[in-house]
Short mmCIF file of C-alpha atoms in Angstrom, two decimals:
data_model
loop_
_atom_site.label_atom_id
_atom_site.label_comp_id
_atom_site.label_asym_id
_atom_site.label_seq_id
_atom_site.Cartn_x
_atom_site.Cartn_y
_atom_site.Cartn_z
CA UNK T 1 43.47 95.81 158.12
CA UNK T 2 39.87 96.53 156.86
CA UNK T 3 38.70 93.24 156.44
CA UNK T 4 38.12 89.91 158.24
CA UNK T 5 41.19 88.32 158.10
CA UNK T 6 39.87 84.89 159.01
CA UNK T 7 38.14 84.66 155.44
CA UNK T 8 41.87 84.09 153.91
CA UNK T 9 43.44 83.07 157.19
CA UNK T 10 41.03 80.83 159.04
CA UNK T 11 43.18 78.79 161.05
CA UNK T 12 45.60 81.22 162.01
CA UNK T 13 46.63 81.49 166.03
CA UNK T 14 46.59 84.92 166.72
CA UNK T 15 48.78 86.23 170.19
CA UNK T 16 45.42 86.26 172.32
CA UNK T 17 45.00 82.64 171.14
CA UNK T 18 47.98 81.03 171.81
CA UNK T 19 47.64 82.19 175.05
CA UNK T 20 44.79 80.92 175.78
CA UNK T 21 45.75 77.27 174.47
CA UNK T 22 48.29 77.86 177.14
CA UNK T 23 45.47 77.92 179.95
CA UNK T 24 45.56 81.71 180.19
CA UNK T 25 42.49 84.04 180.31
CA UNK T 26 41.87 86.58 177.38
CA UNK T 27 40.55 89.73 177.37
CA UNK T 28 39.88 92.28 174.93
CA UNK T 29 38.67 96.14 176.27
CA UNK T 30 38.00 98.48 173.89
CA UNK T 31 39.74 98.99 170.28
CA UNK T 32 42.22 95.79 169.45
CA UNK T 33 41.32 95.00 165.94
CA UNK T 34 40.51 97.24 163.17
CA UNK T 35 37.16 99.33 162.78
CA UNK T 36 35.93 102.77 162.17
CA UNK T 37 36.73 105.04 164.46
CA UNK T 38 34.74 106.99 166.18
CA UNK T 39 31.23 105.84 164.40
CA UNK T 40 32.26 102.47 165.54
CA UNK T 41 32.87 103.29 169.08
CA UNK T 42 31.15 100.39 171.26
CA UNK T 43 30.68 98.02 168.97
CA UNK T 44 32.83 94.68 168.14
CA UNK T 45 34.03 95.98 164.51
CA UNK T 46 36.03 93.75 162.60
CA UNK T 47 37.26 91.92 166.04
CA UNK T 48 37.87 88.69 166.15
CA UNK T 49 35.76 86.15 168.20
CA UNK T 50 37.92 83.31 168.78
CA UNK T 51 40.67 85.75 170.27
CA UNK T 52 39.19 86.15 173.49
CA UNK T 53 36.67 84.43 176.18
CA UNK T 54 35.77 88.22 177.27
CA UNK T 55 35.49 91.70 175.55
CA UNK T 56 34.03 94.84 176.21
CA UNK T 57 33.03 97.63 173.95
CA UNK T 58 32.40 100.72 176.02
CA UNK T 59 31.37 104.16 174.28
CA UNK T 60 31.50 107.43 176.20
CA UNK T 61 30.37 111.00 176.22
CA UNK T 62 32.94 111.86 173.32
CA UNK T 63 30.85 109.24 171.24
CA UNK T 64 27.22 109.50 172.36
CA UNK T 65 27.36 113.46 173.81
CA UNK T 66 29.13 115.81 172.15
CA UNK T 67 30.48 114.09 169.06
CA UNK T 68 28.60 116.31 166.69
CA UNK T 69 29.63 119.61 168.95
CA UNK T 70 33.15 119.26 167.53
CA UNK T 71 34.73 121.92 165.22
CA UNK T 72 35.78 120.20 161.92
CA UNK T 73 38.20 122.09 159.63
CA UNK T 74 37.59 119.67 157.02
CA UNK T 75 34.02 119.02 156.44
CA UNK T 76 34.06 117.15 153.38
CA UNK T 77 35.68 114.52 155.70
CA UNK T 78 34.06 112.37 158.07
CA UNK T 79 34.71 111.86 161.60
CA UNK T 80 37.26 109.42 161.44
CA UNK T 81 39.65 111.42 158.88
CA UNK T 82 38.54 114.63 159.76
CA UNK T 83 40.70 117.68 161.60
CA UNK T 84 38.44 118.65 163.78
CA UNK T 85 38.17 119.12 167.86
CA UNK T 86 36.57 119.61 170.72
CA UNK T 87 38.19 121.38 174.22
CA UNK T 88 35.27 119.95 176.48
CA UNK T 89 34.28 122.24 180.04
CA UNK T 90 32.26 120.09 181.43
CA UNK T 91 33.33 116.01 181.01
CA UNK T 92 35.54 113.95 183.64
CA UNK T 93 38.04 111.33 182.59
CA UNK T 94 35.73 108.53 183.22
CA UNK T 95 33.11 109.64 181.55
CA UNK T 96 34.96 109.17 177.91
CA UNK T 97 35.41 105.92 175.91
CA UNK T 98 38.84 105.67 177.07
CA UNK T 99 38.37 106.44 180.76
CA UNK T 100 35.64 103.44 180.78
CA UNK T 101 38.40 101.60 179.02
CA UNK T 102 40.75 102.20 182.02
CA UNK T 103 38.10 101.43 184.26
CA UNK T 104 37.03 97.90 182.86
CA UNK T 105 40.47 97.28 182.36
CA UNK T 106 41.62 97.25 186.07
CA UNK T 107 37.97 95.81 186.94
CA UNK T 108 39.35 92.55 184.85
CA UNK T 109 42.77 92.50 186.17
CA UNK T 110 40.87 92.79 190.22
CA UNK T 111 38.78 90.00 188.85
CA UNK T 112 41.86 87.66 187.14
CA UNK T 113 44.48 88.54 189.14
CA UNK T 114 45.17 85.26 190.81
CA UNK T 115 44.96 83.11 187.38
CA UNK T 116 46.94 83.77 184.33
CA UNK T 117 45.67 86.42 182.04
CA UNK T 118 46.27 87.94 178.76
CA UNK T 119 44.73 91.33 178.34
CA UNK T 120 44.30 93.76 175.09
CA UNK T 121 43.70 97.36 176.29
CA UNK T 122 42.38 98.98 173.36
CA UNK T 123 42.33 102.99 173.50
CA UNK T 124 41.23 104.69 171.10
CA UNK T 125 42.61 108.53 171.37
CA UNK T 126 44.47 110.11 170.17
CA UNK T 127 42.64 108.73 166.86
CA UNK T 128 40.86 111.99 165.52
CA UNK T 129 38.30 113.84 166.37
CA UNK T 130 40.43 115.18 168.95
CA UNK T 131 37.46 115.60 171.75
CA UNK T 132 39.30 115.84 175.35
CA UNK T 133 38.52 117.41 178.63
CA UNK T 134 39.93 121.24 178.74
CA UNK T 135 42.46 120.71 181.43
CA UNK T 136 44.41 118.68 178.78
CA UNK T 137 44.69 121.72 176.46
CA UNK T 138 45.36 123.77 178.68
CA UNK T 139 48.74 121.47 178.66
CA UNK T 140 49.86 123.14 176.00
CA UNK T 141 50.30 127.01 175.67
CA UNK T 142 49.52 127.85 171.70
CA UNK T 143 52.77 129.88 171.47
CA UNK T 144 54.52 126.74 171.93
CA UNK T 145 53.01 124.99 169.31
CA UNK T 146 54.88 124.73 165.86
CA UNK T 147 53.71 123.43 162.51
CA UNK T 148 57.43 122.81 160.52
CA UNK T 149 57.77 125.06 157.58
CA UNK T 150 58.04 123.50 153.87
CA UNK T 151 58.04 125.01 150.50
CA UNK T 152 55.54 125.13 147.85
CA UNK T 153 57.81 123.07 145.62
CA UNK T 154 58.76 120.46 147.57
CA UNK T 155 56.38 118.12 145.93
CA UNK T 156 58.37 117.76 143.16
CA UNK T 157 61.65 116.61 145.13
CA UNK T 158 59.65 113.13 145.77
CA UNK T 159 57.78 110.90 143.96
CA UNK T 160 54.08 111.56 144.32
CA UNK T 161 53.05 108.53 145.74
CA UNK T 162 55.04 109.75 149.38
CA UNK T 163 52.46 112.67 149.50
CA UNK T 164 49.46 111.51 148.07
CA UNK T 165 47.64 110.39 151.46
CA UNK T 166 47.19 114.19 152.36
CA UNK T 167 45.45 115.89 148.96
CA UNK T 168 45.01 118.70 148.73
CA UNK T 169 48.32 119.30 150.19
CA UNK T 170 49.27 120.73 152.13
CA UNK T 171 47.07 119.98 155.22
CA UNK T 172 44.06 119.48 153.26
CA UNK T 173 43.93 123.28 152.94
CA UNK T 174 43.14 124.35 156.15
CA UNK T 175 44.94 127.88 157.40
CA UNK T 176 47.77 127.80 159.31
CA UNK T 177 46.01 128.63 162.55
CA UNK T 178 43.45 126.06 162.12
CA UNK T 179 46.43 123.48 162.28
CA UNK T 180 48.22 124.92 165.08
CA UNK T 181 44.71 124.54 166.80
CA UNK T 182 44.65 120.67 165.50
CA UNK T 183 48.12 119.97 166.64
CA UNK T 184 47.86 121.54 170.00
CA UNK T 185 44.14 118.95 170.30
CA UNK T 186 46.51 116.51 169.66
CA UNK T 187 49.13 116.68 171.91
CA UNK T 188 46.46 117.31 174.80
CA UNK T 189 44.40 114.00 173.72
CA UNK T 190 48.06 112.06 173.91
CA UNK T 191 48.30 113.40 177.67
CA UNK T 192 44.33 112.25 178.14
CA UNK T 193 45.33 108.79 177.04
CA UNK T 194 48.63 108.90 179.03
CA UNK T 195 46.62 109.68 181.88
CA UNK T 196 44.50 106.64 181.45
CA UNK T 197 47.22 104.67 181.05
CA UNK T 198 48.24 105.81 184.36
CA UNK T 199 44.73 104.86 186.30
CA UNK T 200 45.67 100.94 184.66
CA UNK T 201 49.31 100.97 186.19
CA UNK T 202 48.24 102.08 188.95
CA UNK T 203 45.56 99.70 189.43
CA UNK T 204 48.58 97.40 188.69
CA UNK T 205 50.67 98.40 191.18
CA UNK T 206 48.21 98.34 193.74
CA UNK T 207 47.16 94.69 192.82
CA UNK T 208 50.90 93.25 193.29
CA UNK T 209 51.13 92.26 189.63
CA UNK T 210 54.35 93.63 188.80
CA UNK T 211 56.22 90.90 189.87
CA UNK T 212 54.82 88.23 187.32
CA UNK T 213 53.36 90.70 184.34
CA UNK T 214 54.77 91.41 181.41
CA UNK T 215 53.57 95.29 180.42
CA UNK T 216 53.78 95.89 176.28
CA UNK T 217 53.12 99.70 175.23
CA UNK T 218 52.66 100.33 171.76
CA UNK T 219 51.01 102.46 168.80
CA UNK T 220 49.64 100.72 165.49
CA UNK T 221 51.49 103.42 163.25
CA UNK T 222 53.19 107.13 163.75
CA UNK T 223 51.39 110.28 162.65
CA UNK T 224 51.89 113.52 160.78
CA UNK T 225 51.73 116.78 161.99
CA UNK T 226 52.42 119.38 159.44
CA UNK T 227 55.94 118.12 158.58
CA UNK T 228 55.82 116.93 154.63
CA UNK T 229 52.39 119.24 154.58
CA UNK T 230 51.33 116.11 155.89
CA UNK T 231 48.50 115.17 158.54
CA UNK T 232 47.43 111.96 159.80
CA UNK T 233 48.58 108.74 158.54
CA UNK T 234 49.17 106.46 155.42
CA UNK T 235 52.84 107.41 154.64
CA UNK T 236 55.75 105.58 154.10
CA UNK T 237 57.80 108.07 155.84
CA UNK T 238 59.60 107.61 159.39
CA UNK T 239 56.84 110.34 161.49
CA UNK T 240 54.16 107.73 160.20
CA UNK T 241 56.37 104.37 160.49
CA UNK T 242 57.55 104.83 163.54
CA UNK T 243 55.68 103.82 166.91
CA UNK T 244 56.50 103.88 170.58
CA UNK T 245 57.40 100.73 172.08
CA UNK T 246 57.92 99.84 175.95
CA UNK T 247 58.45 96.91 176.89
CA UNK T 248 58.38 96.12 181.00
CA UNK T 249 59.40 92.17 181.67
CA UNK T 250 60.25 91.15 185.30
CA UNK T 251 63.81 89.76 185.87
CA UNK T 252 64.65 90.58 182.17
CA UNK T 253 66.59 94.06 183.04
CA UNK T 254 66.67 97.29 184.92
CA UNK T 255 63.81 99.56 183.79
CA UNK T 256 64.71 103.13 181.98
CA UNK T 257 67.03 101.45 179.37
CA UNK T 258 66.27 103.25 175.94
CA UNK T 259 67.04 100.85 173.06
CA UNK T 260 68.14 102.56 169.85
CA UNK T 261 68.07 99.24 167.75
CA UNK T 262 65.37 98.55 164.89
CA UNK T 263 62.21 96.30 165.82
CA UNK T 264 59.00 95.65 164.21
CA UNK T 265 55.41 94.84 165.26
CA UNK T 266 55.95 91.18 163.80
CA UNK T 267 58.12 91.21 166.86
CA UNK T 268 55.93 91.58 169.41
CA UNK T 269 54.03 87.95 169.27
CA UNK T 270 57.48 86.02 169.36
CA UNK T 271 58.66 88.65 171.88
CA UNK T 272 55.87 87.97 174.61
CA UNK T 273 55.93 84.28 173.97
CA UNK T 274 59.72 84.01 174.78
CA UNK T 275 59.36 85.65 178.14
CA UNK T 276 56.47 83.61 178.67
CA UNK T 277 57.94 80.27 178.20
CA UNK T 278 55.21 79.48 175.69
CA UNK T 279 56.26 77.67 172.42
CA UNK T 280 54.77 79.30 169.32
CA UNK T 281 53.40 78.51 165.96
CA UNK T 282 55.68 77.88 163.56
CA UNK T 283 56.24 80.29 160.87
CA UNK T 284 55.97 83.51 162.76
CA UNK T 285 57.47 86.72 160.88
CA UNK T 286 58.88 88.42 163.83
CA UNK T 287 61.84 87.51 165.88
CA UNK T 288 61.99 87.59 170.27
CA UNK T 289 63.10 90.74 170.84
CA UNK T 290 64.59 89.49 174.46
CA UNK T 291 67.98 89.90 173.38
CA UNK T 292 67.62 93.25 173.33
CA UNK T 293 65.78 93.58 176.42
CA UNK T 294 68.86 92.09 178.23
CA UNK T 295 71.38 94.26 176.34
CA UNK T 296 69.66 97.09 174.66
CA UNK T 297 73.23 98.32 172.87
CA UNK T 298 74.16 95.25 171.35
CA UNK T 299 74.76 94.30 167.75
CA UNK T 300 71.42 93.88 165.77
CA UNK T 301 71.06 93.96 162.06
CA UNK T 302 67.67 93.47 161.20
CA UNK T 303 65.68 96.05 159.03
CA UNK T 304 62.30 97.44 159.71
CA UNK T 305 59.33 97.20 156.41
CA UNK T 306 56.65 99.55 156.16
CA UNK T 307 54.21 99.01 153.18
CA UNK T 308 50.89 101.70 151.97
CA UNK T 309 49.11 101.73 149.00
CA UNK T 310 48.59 105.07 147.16
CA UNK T 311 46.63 105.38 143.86
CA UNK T 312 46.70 101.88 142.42
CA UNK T 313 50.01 100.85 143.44
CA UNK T 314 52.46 99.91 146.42
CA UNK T 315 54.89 101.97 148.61
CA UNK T 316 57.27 99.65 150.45
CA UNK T 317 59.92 101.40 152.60
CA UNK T 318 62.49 99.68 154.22
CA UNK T 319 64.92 101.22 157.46
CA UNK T 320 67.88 100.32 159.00
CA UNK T 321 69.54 102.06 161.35
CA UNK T 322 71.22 105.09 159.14
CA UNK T 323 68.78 104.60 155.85
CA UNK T 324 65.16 104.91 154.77
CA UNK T 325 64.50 103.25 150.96
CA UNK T 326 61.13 103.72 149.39
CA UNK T 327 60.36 102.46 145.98
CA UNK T 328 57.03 102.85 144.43
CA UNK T 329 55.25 100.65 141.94
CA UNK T 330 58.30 98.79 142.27
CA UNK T 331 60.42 101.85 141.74
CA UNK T 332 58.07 102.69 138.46
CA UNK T 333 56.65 105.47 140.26
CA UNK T 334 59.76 106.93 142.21
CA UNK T 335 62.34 106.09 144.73
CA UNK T 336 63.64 107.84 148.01
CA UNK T 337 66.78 107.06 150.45
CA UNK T 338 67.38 109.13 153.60
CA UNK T 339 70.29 109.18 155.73
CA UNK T 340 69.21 109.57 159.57
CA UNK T 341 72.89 110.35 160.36
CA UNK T 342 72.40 113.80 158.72
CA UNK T 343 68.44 113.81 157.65
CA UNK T 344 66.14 112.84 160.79
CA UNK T 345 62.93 114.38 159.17
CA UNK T 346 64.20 113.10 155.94
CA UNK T 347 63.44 116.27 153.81
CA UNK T 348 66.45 115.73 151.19
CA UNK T 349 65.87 112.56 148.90
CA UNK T 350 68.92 111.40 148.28
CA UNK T 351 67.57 108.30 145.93
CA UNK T 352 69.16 109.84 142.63
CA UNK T 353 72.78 110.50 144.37
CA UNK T 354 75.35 109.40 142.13
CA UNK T 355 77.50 108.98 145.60
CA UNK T 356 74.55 107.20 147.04
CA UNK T 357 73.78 104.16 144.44
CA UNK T 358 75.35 101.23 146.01
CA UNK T 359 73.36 102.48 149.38
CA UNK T 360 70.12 102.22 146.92
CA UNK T 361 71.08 98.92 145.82
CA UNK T 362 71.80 97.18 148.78
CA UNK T 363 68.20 98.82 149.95
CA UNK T 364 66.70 97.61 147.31
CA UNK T 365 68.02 93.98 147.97
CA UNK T 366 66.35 94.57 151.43
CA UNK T 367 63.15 95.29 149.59
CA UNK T 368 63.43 92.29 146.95
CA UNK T 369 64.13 90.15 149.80
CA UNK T 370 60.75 91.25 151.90
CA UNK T 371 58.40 91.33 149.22
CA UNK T 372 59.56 88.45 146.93
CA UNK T 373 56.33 88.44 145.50
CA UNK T 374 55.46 89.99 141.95
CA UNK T 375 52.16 90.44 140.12
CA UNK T 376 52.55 92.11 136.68
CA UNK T 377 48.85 92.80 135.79
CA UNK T 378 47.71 94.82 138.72
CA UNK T 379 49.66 96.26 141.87
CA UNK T 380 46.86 96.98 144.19
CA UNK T 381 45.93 95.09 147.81
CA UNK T 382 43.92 92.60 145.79
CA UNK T 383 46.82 91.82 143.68
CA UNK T 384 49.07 91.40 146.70
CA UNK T 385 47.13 89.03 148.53
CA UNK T 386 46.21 87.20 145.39
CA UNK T 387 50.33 86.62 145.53
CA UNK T 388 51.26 86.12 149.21
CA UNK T 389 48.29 83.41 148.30
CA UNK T 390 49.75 81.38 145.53
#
């Protein structure tokens, strides 16, 4: 994700494009492809030009005000991987990156909204530092707020590759009441950005598109809290792999239907061109997730892949509906298996389970089968790419 993937992949059709071939309009506000966040904030990053015929790049008080007002517990971090916050008296909504996002976002649809049009809303909370207006911390009373409790020797119950993306651990040694302050900064800049996802549906509503406009919510990755001694990121385990996904597509079905089935981001381009009538490029990873969408409950067997790399080496996870597998450095550096039925914060490895090794060997068929690919002499993203390559 942190570099330009046109220098490998220059032809590639990426989602915005196709629909654009298609004679749609493409849009891009605020944070779509990868860059530093927040030092980055309203500029282009590592986007990608040929996606889109429009973009904006809007940066707001929490970037050029009161950025360096913010409390960080861990200094030796910067901005972008640091816990640190800011409860802010005196800023309205619209005055942040993500309330101009919300604003330029229903400015386009106003302006497109009798042509076809492909938009990427980009916001950027709740990406730390968690800077948000006061009324949205005031949400959340701090006696509510819990960080989960886990033993000093719990790192050596997993590999140490599945805890290696918070060091030190646990929390990167802040107190306990500095993280209860983190996590309850958190929570408020989710309802911020919830908030601002309300001023674009509304904007929606108001504009008669619901009828013919397909509405994808989603997260690029899940996030750590505490649990593990874990914050942030970078993990292989399900509070970092897992994402929200809503999916609203007129005439497909009834809205409120929760689907407990297993999907993956690869799904999403295959997805949107399926309900779009648009034919894709071949050789797309995902599959159309529409089948779901009409009948959320039925039968559906594909696995979910997660990969990170940790010192040198790969983590790749793979989850069905019952079982997490991890295997690191190819299962050099350590293996785990959870079993949602009975673990859903997956806190007891069951990977060296006498009762449990046919379950590890049929995951690690799923794995084999995902990442076919093998480099002896070095592990590492380099080596990875160097493979998928060849």
């Amino acid at each position: 994700n942190e570099y330009r993937f046109r220098s490998e992949l220059p032809d590639v059709v990426t989602l915005p494009q196709m629909f654009m071939r298609n004679g749609y309009f493409a849009a891009r506000v605020g944070k779509i492809y990868h860059y530093d966040n927040p030092e980055g904030i309203g500029t282009s990053g590592l986007d990608d030009p040929a996606s889109w015929q429009q973009v904006a790049n809007p940066a707001g008080r929490d970037r050029n005000v009161i950025l360096e007002d913010a409390v960080n517990y861990t200094p030796r971090r910067h901005w972008g991987s640091a816990i640190a916050l800011l409860a802010d008296k005196t800023g309205r909504d619209e005055d942040y990156t993500d309330g101009m996002v919300a604003t330029e976002a229903i400015a386009l649809m106003e302006q497109h909204r009798r042509e076809p049009f492909f938009l990427g809303v980009g916001f950027y909370k709740p990406h730390c530092p968690y800077i948000v207006p006061q009324k949205y911390v005031d949400l959340y009373p701090p006696e509510r707020i819990v960080i989960p409790p886990v033993s000093a020797g719990y790192p050596g119950l997993v590999p140490e590759g599945a805890l290696e993306s918070t060091n030190p651990w646990p929390v990167f040694g802040v107190t306990l009441e500095q993280a209860l302050m983190a996590k309850r900064a958190y929570y408020a800049a989710i309802s911020f950005v919830d908030a601002q996802i309300g001023r674009v549906l509304d904007g929606f509503d108001r504009l008669g598109l619901a009828e013919n406009t397909i509405v994808v919510f989603w997260s690029d990755h899940g996030y750590h809290l505490g649990d593990h001694g874990l914050w942030f990121k970078k993990s292989c385990f399900e509070h970092a792999a897992r994402v929200p996904l809503i999916i609203a597509a007129p005439g497909v079905f009834s809205a409120g239907h929760a689907c407990a089935r297993i999907a993956e981001h690869v799904d999403i381009y295959p997805t949107l061109a399926d309900l779009a009538g648009i034919e894709p490029p071949p050789g797309l990873a995902g599959v159309s997730l529409r089948p779901l969408l009409e009948n959320p409950k039925r039968s559906w067997e594909r696995p979910a892949h997660t990969q990170v790399e940790r010192k040198g080496f790969a983590g790749w996870s793979v989850r069905t509906e019952r079982w997490r597998y991890t295997q690191w450095d190819e299962g050099r550096q350590g293996e785990e298996l959870y079993d949602h039925d009975n673990d859903p914060h997956e806190m007891r490895n069951l990977a060296a389970d006498p009762d449990h090794a046919q379950v590890v060997a049929d995951m690690k068929t799923l794995v084999k089968n995902n990442w076919p690919m093998r480099v002896t002499g070095g592990r590492g993203p380099d080596a990875g790419r160097k493979a998928k390559r060849e």
